[in-house]
Coordinates of C-alpha atoms in Angstrom, one line a residue:
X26 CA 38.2 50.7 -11.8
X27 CA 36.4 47.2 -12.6
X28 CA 35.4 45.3 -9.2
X29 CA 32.1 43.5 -8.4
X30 CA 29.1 44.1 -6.3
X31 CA 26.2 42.2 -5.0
X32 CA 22.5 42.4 -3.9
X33 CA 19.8 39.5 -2.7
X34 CA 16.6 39.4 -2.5
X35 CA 13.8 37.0 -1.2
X36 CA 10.5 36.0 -2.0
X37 CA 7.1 36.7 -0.2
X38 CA 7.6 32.8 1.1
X39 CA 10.7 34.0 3.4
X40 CA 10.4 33.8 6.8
X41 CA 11.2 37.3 7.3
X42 CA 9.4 38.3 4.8
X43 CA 6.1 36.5 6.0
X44 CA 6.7 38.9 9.2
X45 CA 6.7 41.5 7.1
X46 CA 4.0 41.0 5.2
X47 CA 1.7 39.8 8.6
X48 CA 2.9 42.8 10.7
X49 CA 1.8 45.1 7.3
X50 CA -1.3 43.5 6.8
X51 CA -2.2 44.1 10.5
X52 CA -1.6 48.1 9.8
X53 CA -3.8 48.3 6.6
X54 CA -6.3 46.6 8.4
X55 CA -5.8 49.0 11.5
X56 CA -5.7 52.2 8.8
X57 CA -9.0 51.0 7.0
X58 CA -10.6 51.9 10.2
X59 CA -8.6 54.6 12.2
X60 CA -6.1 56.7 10.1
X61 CA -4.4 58.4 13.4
X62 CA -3.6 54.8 15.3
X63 CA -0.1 54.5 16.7
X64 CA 0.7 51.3 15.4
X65 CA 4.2 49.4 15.7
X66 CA 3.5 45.8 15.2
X67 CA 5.7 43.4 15.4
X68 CA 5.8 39.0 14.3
X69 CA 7.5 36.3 14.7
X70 CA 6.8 33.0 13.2
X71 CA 8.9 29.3 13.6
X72 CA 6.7 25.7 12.9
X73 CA 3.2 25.8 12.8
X74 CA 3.4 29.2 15.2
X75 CA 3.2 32.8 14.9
X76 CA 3.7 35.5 17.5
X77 CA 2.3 39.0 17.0
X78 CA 3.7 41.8 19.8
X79 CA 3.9 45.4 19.7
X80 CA 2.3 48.7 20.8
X81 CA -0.7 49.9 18.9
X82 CA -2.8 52.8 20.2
X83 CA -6.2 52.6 18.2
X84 CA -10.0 53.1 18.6
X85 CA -10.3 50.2 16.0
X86 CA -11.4 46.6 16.6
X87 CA -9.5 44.2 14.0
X88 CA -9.2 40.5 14.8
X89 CA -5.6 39.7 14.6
X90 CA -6.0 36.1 14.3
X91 CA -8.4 36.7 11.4
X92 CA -5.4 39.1 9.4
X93 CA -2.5 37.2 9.9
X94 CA -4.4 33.7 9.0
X95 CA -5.7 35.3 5.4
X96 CA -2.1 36.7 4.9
X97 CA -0.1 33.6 5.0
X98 CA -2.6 31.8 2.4
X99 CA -2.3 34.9 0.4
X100 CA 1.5 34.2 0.5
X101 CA 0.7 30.2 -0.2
X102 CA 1.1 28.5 2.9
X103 CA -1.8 26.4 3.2
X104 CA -0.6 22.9 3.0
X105 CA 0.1 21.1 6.5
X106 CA 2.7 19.1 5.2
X107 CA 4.8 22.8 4.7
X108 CA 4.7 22.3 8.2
X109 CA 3.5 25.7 8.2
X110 CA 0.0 26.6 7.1
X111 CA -2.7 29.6 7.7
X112 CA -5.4 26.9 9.0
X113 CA -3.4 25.3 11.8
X114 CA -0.6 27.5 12.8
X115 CA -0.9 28.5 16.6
X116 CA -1.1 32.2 16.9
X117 CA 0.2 34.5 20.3
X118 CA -1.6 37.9 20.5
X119 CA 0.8 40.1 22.7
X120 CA -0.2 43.8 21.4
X121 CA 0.1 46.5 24.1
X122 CA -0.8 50.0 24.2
X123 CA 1.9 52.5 23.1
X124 CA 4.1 54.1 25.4
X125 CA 2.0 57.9 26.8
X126 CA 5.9 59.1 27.1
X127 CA 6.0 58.5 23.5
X128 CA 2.7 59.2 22.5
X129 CA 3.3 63.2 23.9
X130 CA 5.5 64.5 21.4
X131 CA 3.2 62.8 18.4
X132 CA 0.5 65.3 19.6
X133 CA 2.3 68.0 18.2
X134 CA 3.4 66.9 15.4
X135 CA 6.6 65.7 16.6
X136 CA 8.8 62.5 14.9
X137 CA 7.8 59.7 16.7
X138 CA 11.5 58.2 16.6
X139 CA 14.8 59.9 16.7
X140 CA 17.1 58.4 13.5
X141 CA 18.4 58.8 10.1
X142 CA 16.7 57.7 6.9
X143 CA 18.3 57.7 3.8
X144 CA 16.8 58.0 0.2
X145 CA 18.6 57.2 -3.0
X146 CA 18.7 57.5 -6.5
X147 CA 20.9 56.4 -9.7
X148 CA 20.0 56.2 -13.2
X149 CA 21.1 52.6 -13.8
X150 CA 18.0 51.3 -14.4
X151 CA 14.6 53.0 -15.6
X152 CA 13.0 52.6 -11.8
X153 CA 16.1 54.9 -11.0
X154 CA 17.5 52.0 -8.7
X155 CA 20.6 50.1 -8.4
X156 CA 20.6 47.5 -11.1
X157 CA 21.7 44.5 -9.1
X158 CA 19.0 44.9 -6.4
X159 CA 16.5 45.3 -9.2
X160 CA 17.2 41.8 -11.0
X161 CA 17.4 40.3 -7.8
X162 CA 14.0 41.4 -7.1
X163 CA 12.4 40.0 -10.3
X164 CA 14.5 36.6 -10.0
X165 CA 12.3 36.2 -6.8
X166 CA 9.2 37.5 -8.2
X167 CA 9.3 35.5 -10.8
X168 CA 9.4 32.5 -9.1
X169 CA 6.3 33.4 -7.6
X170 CA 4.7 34.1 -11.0
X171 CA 5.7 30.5 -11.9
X172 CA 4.4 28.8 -8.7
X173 CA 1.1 30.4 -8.9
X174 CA 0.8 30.1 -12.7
X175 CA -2.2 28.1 -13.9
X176 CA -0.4 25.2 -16.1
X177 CA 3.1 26.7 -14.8
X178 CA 6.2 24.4 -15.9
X179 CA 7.1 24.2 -12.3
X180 CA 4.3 23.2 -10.2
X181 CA 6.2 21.8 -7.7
X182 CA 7.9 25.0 -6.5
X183 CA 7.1 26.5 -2.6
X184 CA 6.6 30.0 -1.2
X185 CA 10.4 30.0 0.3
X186 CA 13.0 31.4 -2.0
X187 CA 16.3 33.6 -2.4
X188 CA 18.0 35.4 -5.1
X189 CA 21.5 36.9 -5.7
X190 CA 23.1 38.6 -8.5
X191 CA 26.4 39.7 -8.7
X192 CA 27.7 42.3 -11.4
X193 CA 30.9 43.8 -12.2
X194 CA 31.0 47.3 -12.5
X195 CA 33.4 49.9 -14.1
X196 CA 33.3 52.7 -11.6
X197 CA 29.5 53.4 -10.8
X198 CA 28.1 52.0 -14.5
X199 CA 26.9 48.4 -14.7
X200 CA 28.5 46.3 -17.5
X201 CA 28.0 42.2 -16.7
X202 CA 25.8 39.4 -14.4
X203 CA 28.7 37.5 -13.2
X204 CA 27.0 35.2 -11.2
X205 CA 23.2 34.2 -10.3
X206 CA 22.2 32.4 -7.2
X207 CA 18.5 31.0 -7.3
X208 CA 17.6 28.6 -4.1
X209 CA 14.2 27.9 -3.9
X210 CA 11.7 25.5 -2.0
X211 CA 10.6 22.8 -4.1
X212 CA 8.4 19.6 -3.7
X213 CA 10.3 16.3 -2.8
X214 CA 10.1 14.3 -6.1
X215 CA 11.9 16.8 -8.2
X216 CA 15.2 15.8 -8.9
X217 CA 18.3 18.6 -8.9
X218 CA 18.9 18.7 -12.5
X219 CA 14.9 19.6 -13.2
X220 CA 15.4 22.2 -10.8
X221 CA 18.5 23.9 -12.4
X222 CA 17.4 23.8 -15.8
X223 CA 14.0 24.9 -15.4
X224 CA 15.2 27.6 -13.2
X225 CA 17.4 28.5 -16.2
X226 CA 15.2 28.5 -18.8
X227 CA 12.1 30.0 -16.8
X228 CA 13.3 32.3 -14.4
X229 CA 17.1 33.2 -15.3
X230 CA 16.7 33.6 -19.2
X231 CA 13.4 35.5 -19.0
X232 CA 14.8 38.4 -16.2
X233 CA 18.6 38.7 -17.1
X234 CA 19.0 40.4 -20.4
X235 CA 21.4 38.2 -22.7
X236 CA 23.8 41.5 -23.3
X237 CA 24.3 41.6 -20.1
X238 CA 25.0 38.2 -19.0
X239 CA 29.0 37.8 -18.9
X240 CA 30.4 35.6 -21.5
X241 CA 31.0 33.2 -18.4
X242 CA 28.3 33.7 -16.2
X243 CA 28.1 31.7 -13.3
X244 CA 24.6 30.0 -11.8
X245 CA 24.1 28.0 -8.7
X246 CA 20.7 27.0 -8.5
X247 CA 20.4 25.1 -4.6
X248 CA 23.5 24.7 -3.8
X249 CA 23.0 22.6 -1.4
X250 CA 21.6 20.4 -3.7
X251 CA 18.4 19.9 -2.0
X252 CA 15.5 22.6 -0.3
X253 CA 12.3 20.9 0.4
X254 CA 12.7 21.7 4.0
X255 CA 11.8 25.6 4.2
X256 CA 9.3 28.7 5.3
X257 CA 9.6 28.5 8.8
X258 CA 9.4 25.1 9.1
X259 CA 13.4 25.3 8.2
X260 CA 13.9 28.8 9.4
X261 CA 12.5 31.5 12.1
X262 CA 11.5 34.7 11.0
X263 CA 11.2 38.3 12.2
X264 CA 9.7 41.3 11.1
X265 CA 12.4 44.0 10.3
X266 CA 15.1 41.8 9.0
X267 CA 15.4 42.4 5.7
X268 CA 16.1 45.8 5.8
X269 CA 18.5 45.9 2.9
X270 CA 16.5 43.7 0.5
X271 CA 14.0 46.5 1.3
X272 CA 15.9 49.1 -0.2
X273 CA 18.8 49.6 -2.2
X274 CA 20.8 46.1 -2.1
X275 CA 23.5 47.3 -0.4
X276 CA 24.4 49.8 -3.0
X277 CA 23.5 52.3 -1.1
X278 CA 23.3 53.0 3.2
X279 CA 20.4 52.4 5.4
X280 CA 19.5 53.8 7.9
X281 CA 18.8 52.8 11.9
X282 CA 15.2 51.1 11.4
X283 CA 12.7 48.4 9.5
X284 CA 9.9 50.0 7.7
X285 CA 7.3 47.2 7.9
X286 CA 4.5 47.0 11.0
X287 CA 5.1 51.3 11.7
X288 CA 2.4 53.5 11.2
X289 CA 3.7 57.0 9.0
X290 CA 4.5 59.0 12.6
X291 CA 7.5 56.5 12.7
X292 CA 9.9 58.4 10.5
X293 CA 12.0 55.2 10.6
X294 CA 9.3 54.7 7.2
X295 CA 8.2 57.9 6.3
X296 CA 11.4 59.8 6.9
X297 CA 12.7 57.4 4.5
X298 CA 10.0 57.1 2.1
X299 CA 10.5 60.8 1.3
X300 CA 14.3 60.9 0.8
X301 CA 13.7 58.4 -1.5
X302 CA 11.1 60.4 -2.9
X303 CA 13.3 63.6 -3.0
X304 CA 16.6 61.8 -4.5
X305 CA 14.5 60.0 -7.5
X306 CA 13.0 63.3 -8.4
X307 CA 17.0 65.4 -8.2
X308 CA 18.1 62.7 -10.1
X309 CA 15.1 62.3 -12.8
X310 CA 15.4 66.6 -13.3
X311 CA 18.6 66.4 -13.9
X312 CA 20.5 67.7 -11.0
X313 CA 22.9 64.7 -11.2
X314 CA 23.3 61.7 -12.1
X315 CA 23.0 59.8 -8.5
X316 CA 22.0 60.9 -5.7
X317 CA 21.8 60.0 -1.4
X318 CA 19.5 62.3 0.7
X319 CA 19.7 61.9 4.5
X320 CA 17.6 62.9 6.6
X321 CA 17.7 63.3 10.6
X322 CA 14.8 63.7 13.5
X323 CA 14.9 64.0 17.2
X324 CA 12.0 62.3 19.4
X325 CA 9.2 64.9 19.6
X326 CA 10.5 67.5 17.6
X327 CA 8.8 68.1 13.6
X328 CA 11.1 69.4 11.7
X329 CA 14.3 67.4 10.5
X330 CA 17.7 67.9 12.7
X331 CA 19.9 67.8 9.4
X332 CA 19.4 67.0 5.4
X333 CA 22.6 66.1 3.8
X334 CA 22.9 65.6 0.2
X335 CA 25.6 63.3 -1.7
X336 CA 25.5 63.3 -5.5
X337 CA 28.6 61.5 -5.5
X338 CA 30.6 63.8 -8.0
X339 CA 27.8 64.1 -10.6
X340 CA 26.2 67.0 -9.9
X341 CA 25.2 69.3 -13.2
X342 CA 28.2 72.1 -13.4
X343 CA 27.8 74.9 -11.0
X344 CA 25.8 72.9 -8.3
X345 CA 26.7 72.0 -5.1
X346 CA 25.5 69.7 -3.1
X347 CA 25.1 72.0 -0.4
X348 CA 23.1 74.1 -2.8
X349 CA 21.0 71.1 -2.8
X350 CA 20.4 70.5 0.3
X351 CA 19.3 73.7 1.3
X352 CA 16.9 74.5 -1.7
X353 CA 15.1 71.3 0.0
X354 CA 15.2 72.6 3.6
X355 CA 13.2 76.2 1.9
X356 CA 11.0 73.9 -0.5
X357 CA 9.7 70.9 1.4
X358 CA 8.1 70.2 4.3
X359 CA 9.8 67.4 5.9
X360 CA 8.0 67.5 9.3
X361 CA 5.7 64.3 9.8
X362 CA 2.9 65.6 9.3
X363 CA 4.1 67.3 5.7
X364 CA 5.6 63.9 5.0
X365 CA 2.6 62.3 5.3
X366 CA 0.1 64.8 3.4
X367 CA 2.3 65.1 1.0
X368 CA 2.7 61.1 0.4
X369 CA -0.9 60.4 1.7
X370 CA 0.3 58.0 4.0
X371 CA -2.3 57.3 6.6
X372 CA -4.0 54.9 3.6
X373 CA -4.1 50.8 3.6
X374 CA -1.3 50.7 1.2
X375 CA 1.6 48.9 3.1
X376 CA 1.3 45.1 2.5
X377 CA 2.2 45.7 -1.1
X378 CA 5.2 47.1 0.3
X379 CA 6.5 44.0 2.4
X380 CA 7.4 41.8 -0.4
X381 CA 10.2 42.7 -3.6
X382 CA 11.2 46.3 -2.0
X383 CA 9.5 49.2 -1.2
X384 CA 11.3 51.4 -3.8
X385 CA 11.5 51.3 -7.2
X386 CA 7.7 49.7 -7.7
X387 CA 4.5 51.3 -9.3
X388 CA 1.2 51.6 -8.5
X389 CA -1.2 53.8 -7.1
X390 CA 0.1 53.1 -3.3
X391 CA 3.9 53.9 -3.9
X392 CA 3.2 57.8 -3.8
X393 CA 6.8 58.4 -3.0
X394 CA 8.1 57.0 -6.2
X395 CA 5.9 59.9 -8.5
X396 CA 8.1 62.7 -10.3
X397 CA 5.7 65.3 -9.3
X398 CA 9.1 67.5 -7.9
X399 CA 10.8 67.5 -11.4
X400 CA 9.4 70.6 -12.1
X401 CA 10.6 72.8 -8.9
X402 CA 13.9 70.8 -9.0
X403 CA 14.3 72.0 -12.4
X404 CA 14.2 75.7 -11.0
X405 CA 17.4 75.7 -8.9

C-alpha cells in the first residue's frame, strides 16, 4: 500500500514555542535551586506581553521577570520593531501555590496526574524516529542556524517559522519527500523570489537528501507570499500547544498532556519520557522493528495502572507483545520516583527540550534517549 503522510514542526521563534521555552526556562531555574519543587508553570504571550500562571510549590527565590526576559533574547526577540522584544514586553506574574489535595499523594511517591503516556520507536531513521517529523525538525533548525550565522546568506530572516514535509510511504518504509512547506518571518525589503530560492538552496537542499526527494517534489516557500508580520506580534501563544511537534509528528499517538513547564512528578513528562526510553531501547535490541509503549497512572498511586505494548506486526519470531509487556512490568521501575532516578530528572535540563522535539536529540540532558536497556532487552 503507497499513501502519504505528514509532520510539521516550528522554530524556537513560534509563539507556542516561546511559551515553551519561557515556562522551561522558569523550571531549570527553579531545579538549579530546589530539586523537590512542584512546579507546573504555565505562559502566554500576544504583543509586547507575556503572562506567566501556574502552581509552583518551592523554597526557591527565582525572579521570573529576570528568566523569561533572558529567554526571549536567547530565542532572538530583541528588536522593538518585532513588536515583541525581551527589553520592553510587559510581563504578568500569576504563580500560585500548588494544590495540598494534590500535593498529598506526591508525598508518597504517588503520580502526580492520572493519564496515559506513550513512547515510540521505528527504525526509519538513525535517531530511531519517524522520518517525516525528523526532517521537519532540521528544516526549522536550520533556519535558525542561518539567522544567527555570522556572514549568513540570509540575514534578513526572523525567529518565527514553520516546517512541513510530506512523504509517501509503501506500507510503514519511507520512500519519497513529496512536498516541503518552509514559511518563515523575514525582514520587509526581501522580495518573494529571494525568499524561495534561498530557502531552496540553503535550507531545503542541505536537509532533504537528493535520493529521497521525488522526481517531482513539490515546495511552497510562504505561501502567502508575504510573512514579515509574525512572533506574537501576528499570533498568540501558549505553552503546551505543540504537543505533536514535540513528539512523533503524528506518526505515532500522544497522549493526554504537554511536557513543557511540569516538574518530573507530572508523569504527563516523565511517564512519557520513559516509554520513549523503553520503546527506542526494544527496538534498537532487536525485539522488533517498531515499537509503541503506553503507559497508565492514577492520581496518588506509584506504580503504573497498565503497560501495553504494540510492535505493530514486527516483533522477532516467537515474541509477543504481551511477552513484552510484562518482561517490563518485572524489569523496570516505572513508579515516579524510579522514573526519575533512573533518568536523573530533577536536573536543569528542560529548556533544551522546548524547541525541535524532545525525542530523538543528543546530549548529555536527553537521558531517556541512551541504549543503556539493550543489554537486558536482549535477554528475553
Amino acid at each position: 500500500m503507497v499513501y502519504q503522510f505528514t509532520s510539521e514542526s516550528v522554530s524556537e521563534g513560534h509563539p507556542d514555542k516561546i511559551c515553551d521555552q519561557i515556562s522551561d526556562a522558569i523550571l531549570d531555574e527553579i531545579m538549579r535551586k530546589d530539586t523537590e519543587a512542584r512546579v507546573a508553570c504555565e505562559c502566554f504571550v500576544t504583543t509586547g506581553f507575556v503572562l506567566v500562571g501556574g502552581e509552583i510549590t518551592t523554597h526557591a527565590h527565582i525572579d521570573i521577570q529576570d528568566v523569561v526576559r533572558d529567554t526571549i533574547r536567547l530565542i532572538g526577540y530583541e528588536d522593538a520593531d518585532l513588536r515583541f522584544d525581551a527589553d520592553s514586553c510587559g510581563i504578568a506574574n500569576h504563580v500560585k501555590r500548588q494544590s495540598p489535595d494534590i500535593a498529598r499523594g506526591l508525598k508518597s511517591g504517588g503520580a502526580g496526574d492520572q493519564g496515559m503516556m506513550f513512547g515510540y520507536a521505528t527504525r526509519q531513521t538513525p535517531e530511531y524516529m519517524p522520518l517525516p517529523i525528523m526532517l521537519a525538525h532540521k528544516l526549522v533548525k536550520r533556519l535558525a542556524e542561518l539567522r544567527k550565522a555570522k556572514n549568513s546568506p540570509m540575514p534578513y530572516l526572523r525567529p518565527d517559522a514553520k516546517s512541513q514535509v510530506t512523504m509517501s510511504f509503501e506500507g510503514r518504509i519511507p520512500r519519497f519527500v513529496q512536498t516541503v512547506v518552509i514559511s518563515t518571518q523575514h525582514a520587509d525589503h526581501i522580495t518573494q523570489k529571494r525568499i524561495r530560492e534561498d530557502v531552496i538552496e540553503h535550507v531545503i537542499y542541505p536537509v532533504i537528501p537528493e535520493k529521497i526527494r521525488a522526481s517531482n517534489m513539490r515546495i511552497h516557500v510562504n505561501p502567502t507570499g508575504r510573512f514579515v508580520i509574525g512572533g506574537p506580534y501576528g499570533d498568540a501563544g501558549l505553552t503546551g500547544r505543540k504537543i505533536i511537534v514535540d513528539t512523533y509528528g503524528g506518526w505515532a499517538p500522544h497522549g493526554g498532556g504537554a511536557f513543557s513547564g511540569k516538574d518530573p512528578s507530572k508523569v504527563d513528562r516523565s511517564g512519557a519520557y520513559a516509554a520513549r526510553h523503553i520503546a527506542k531501547n526494544v527496538v534498537a535490541a532487536g525485539l522488533a522493528d517498531e515499537c509503541t509503549i503506553q503507559v497508565s497512572y492514577a492520581i496518588g498511586i506509584a506504580k503504573p495502572v497498565s503497560i501495553h505494548v504494540d510492535t505493530h506486526g514486527t516483533a522477532k519470531e516467537g515474541l509477543t507483545d504481551r511477552h513484552i509487556a510484562s518482561f517490563i512490568a518485572k524489569n523496570i521501575d516505572l513508579t515516579p520516583n524510579g522514573i526519575i532516578e533512573r533518568l536523573k530528572l530533577r536536573r536543569p535540563i528542560y529548556r533544551e527540550t522546548a524547541a525541535y522535539g524532545h525525542f530523538g536529540r543528543t546530549g548529555n540532558g536527553f537521558t531517556w534517549e541512551k541504549l543503556d536497556l539493550v543489554d537486558l532487552f536482549r535477554q528475553i
